[in-house]
XYZ file of C-alpha atoms in Angstrom:
308
model
C 17.410 40.688 -8.140
C 16.278 37.074 -8.060
C 14.252 37.773 -4.918
C 12.032 40.035 -6.996
C 10.731 37.098 -9.067
C 7.071 36.389 -8.431
C 4.972 33.252 -8.725
C 2.849 35.164 -11.192
C 5.866 35.548 -13.468
C 6.896 31.925 -13.348
C 3.307 30.793 -13.980
C 3.206 33.016 -17.041
C 6.513 31.578 -18.248
C 5.203 28.012 -17.945
C 1.909 28.990 -19.611
C 3.763 30.407 -22.634
C 5.864 27.239 -22.983
C 2.769 25.027 -22.736
C 0.492 27.016 -25.054
C 3.151 28.079 -27.557
C 2.355 31.803 -27.663
C 1.913 34.906 -25.539
C -1.652 35.293 -26.800
C -2.672 31.746 -25.905
C -1.030 32.082 -22.484
C -2.975 35.308 -21.902
C -6.222 33.504 -22.755
C -5.378 30.597 -20.464
C -4.570 32.897 -17.548
C -7.340 35.413 -18.257
C -4.804 38.221 -18.672
C -4.112 40.724 -21.441
C -1.317 39.800 -23.825
C 0.720 42.889 -22.982
C 0.822 41.852 -19.328
C 2.250 38.473 -20.313
C 4.892 40.054 -22.580
C 5.857 42.646 -19.966
C 6.102 40.010 -17.210
C 8.305 37.684 -19.259
C 10.564 40.562 -20.273
C 10.923 41.560 -16.618
C 11.739 37.968 -15.704
C 14.460 37.853 -18.363
C 15.956 41.074 -17.012
C 16.008 39.753 -13.466
C 17.544 36.404 -14.487
C 19.990 37.977 -16.912
C 19.170 35.536 -19.746
C 16.822 35.451 -22.740
C 14.132 32.850 -22.126
C 12.488 32.995 -25.553
C 13.663 33.595 -29.088
C 11.068 35.984 -30.518
C 12.480 36.213 -34.042
C 9.938 33.798 -35.522
C 6.165 33.715 -35.700
C 5.979 32.052 -32.305
C 8.243 32.378 -29.278
C 10.697 29.493 -28.975
C 12.550 28.574 -25.801
C 16.222 29.415 -25.865
C 18.729 26.903 -24.520
C 18.777 28.919 -21.286
C 15.002 28.899 -21.108
C 14.931 25.151 -21.721
C 17.483 24.592 -18.970
C 15.450 26.631 -16.467
C 12.043 25.166 -17.366
C 12.436 22.012 -15.241
C 13.541 24.053 -12.219
C 10.625 26.450 -12.579
C 8.112 23.624 -12.911
C 9.602 22.033 -9.774
C 9.146 25.320 -7.904
C 5.499 25.545 -8.925
C 4.891 21.920 -7.946
C 6.376 22.553 -4.495
C 4.275 25.680 -4.029
C 1.062 24.002 -5.180
C 1.754 21.017 -2.913
C 2.359 23.341 0.029
C -0.882 25.176 -0.636
C -2.841 21.915 -0.916
C -1.342 20.711 2.347
C -2.167 24.001 4.059
C -5.761 23.762 2.870
C -5.883 20.192 4.148
C -4.560 21.229 7.538
C -7.289 23.809 7.771
C -9.840 21.103 6.978
C -8.320 18.554 9.376
C -6.611 16.545 6.625
C -3.757 14.388 7.838
C -0.184 15.082 6.750
C 0.211 11.329 6.401
C -1.301 8.010 7.386
C 0.486 4.893 8.587
C -1.040 1.457 8.014
C -0.003 -1.885 9.496
C -1.062 -4.688 7.152
C -1.238 -8.343 8.154
C 0.443 -10.435 5.399
C -2.562 -12.773 5.316
C -4.594 -9.947 3.763
C -4.373 -9.449 -0.043
C -2.042 -6.511 -0.572
C -3.706 -5.833 -3.954
C -6.932 -4.845 -2.188
C -5.074 -2.517 0.165
C -3.236 -0.981 -2.801
C -6.516 -0.297 -4.621
C -7.878 1.468 -1.544
C -4.676 3.499 -1.225
C -4.994 4.565 -4.871
C -8.353 6.109 -3.987
C -6.645 8.025 -1.176
C -3.913 9.245 -3.523
C -6.432 10.408 -6.111
C -8.483 12.341 -3.553
C -5.665 13.621 -1.321
C -2.393 13.719 -3.289
C -0.598 15.678 -0.554
C -1.103 12.946 2.066
C 1.891 10.689 2.603
C 1.441 6.956 3.248
C 3.540 4.491 5.203
C 2.523 0.869 4.654
C 4.140 -1.749 6.885
C 3.689 -5.503 6.591
C 2.907 -6.565 10.146
C 2.283 -10.249 10.993
C 0.255 -11.691 13.844
C 0.343 -9.442 16.929
C 2.384 -6.668 15.315
C -0.605 -4.609 14.065
C -2.228 -4.324 17.479
C 1.161 -3.613 19.063
C 1.676 -0.792 16.576
C -1.739 0.662 17.459
C -1.092 0.421 21.196
C 2.243 2.199 20.770
C 0.775 4.778 18.346
C 3.117 3.666 15.552
C 0.289 3.428 13.026
C -2.989 5.153 12.228
C -4.884 2.042 11.196
C -4.294 -1.695 11.094
C -5.639 -4.578 9.063
C -5.216 -7.555 11.363
C -6.067 -11.240 11.307
C -5.610 -11.943 15.000
C -8.479 -11.236 17.392
C -6.911 -9.684 20.488
C -9.551 -7.542 22.258
C -8.314 -4.267 23.703
C -10.589 -1.557 25.159
C -8.526 1.146 23.424
C -8.714 -0.511 19.999
C -11.850 -0.332 17.878
C -12.259 -3.418 15.685
C -14.511 -3.695 12.645
C -15.019 -7.030 10.908
C -13.671 -6.758 7.399
C -13.159 -10.050 5.585
C -12.727 -13.801 5.654
C -9.230 -14.977 4.706
C -8.753 -18.548 3.519
C -5.451 -20.323 4.097
C -4.446 -23.672 2.707
C -1.885 -26.275 3.739
C 0.483 -26.805 0.794
C 3.618 -28.713 -0.092
C 5.903 -29.100 -3.094
C 4.994 -31.980 -5.450
C 8.568 -33.241 -4.860
C 8.033 -33.573 -1.101
C 7.129 -37.004 0.392
C 3.872 -35.563 1.722
C 2.704 -34.860 -1.829
C 2.813 -38.550 -2.740
C 1.119 -39.453 0.516
C -1.612 -36.851 -0.092
C -2.233 -38.249 -3.581
C -2.819 -41.748 -2.237
C -5.477 -40.691 0.284
C -7.214 -40.771 2.717
C -6.619 -37.491 4.599
C -3.137 -37.010 6.015
C -3.147 -37.459 9.787
C -1.630 -35.094 12.324
C 0.834 -37.843 13.277
C 2.050 -38.048 9.671
C 2.429 -34.275 9.432
C 4.506 -34.319 12.607
C 7.144 -36.396 10.801
C 7.966 -33.477 8.506
C 9.239 -29.935 8.928
C 6.490 -27.321 9.098
C 7.370 -23.805 7.896
C 5.814 -21.406 10.390
C 5.434 -17.628 10.530
C 6.931 -15.932 13.576
C 5.407 -13.092 15.586
C 7.991 -10.300 16.098
C 5.722 -8.481 18.573
C 6.046 -11.014 21.441
C 2.315 -10.546 22.116
C 1.761 -14.210 21.290
C 4.976 -15.461 22.886
C 4.566 -19.077 23.959
C 1.537 -19.578 21.702
C 1.415 -21.307 18.311
C -1.411 -21.136 15.781
C -2.157 -24.097 13.466
C 1.232 -25.670 14.234
C 1.012 -29.490 14.041
C 4.643 -30.528 13.768
C 7.266 -30.426 16.518
C 9.835 -29.846 13.786
C 9.506 -26.223 12.691
C 11.420 -23.674 10.688
C 10.466 -20.119 11.663
C 10.267 -17.311 9.096
C 9.270 -13.656 9.224
C 7.090 -13.411 6.107
C 4.887 -15.389 3.735
C 7.102 -14.855 0.677
C 10.013 -16.563 2.425
C 7.724 -19.348 3.634
C 6.444 -19.905 0.092
C 9.978 -20.172 -1.335
C 11.035 -22.700 1.303
C 7.930 -24.796 0.635
C 8.524 -24.638 -3.124
C 12.022 -26.007 -2.462
C 10.454 -29.066 -0.740
C 12.037 -28.189 2.624
C 8.741 -28.563 4.435
C 5.030 -27.923 4.346
C 2.993 -25.012 5.661
C -0.118 -22.845 5.527
C -0.333 -19.907 3.129
C -3.098 -17.542 2.010
C -4.940 -18.957 -0.980
C -4.612 -15.666 -2.871
C -0.826 -16.003 -2.650
C -0.598 -19.573 -3.954
C -3.524 -19.827 -6.403
C -1.192 -19.657 -9.402
C 1.246 -22.163 -7.884
C -1.614 -24.595 -7.258
C -3.046 -24.211 -10.771
C 0.411 -24.723 -12.339
C 1.182 -27.739 -10.153
C 4.108 -26.073 -8.388
C 2.339 -26.683 -5.090
C -0.272 -29.234 -4.021
C -2.768 -29.218 -1.180
C -2.245 -31.277 1.945
C -5.707 -32.594 2.940
C -5.867 -33.080 6.679
C -8.783 -33.258 9.086
C -7.162 -30.685 11.372
C -7.520 -28.041 8.656
C -10.723 -29.200 7.000
C -11.466 -31.400 3.996
C -9.254 -29.459 1.558
C -6.621 -28.507 4.078
C -8.173 -25.058 4.455
C -8.529 -22.824 7.480
C -10.424 -19.539 7.686
C -9.330 -16.392 9.498
C -11.442 -13.350 10.211
C -9.771 -10.060 9.343
C -10.472 -6.747 11.045
C -9.770 -3.113 10.284
C -8.769 -1.356 13.468
C -7.812 2.009 14.920
C -7.431 3.567 18.347
C -10.764 4.619 19.822
C -9.214 7.745 21.346
C -7.903 9.004 17.999
C -10.721 9.657 15.501
C -9.866 9.034 11.877
C -9.165 11.966 9.581
C -10.516 12.395 6.024
C -7.793 10.331 4.302
C -8.065 7.501 6.836
C -11.849 7.446 6.541
C -11.583 7.279 2.760
C -9.101 4.394 2.991
C -11.484 2.504 5.276
C -14.444 3.099 2.942
C -12.497 2.171 -0.193
C -11.082 -0.963 1.440
C -14.526 -2.156 2.516
C -15.789 -1.615 -1.037
C -12.871 -3.623 -2.446
C -13.572 -6.477 -0.028
C -17.264 -6.493 -0.943
C -16.421 -6.608 -4.650
C -14.200 -9.629 -4.046
C -16.995 -11.250 -1.975
C -14.754 -12.002 1.000
C -16.515 -9.647 3.423
C -17.452 -10.728 6.920
C -21.183 -10.904 7.755
């Protein structure tokens, strides 16, 4: 008998629970009240339980009705999600998008852009992977992601790059590290002095930059896989290193980290990277991916870090 239940019946059941009466549910669904009453009664017969206590002025959910309400709402959510996805497929909407994000790029900006995607296309799934150095372009080449936000310029005829933002990085060290005292005395710390101390360096898991180092000035290096680990090691005065300014602004303002001024990185120990948003040229972006790109560009422009 359960197979005879219809979506119409379960929608009516939920409408009655939400509006508090058969009459209000009928108004909400643009149906006559008798149709609502008849449908609910038929549903109770098929399920073999009373869903509402009708002894009072308004129908009240029975304990059985209360127990089934969550299940019925879950059914409707699944059905509505399936219908939305089917409509999206008919319109070319992606089932999901996969994004490789360079850790130099502010994740808050990417999250804001993804919120716009969720609001517009709630049925689209998202996979966000933190991908340092050459990993984003490797993921695009191997079709492991839809789009990439990358901070390493590696031209590829199959990859379409669009300039997105400038990313500032700063050389920092713990105030308890010997370099902090040296930096406070001035003048600028020399490359030879930096070479006397451990530099915490990010590692490229993609092997695309194997044998190449970027902004590495010390022969003594500790290699890490992510910026959060690098930051913790620097805070512990193990060594010095470069980190995105957005990641260490609070540490700098609170005195937990200090800048290392060196000519190799500029007057304030800063370097600038150019970030790109990229996708494969042979795979046009779908609606959700295009919206993410548009929303991300808008976020970058609001933060005034956009590339010219």
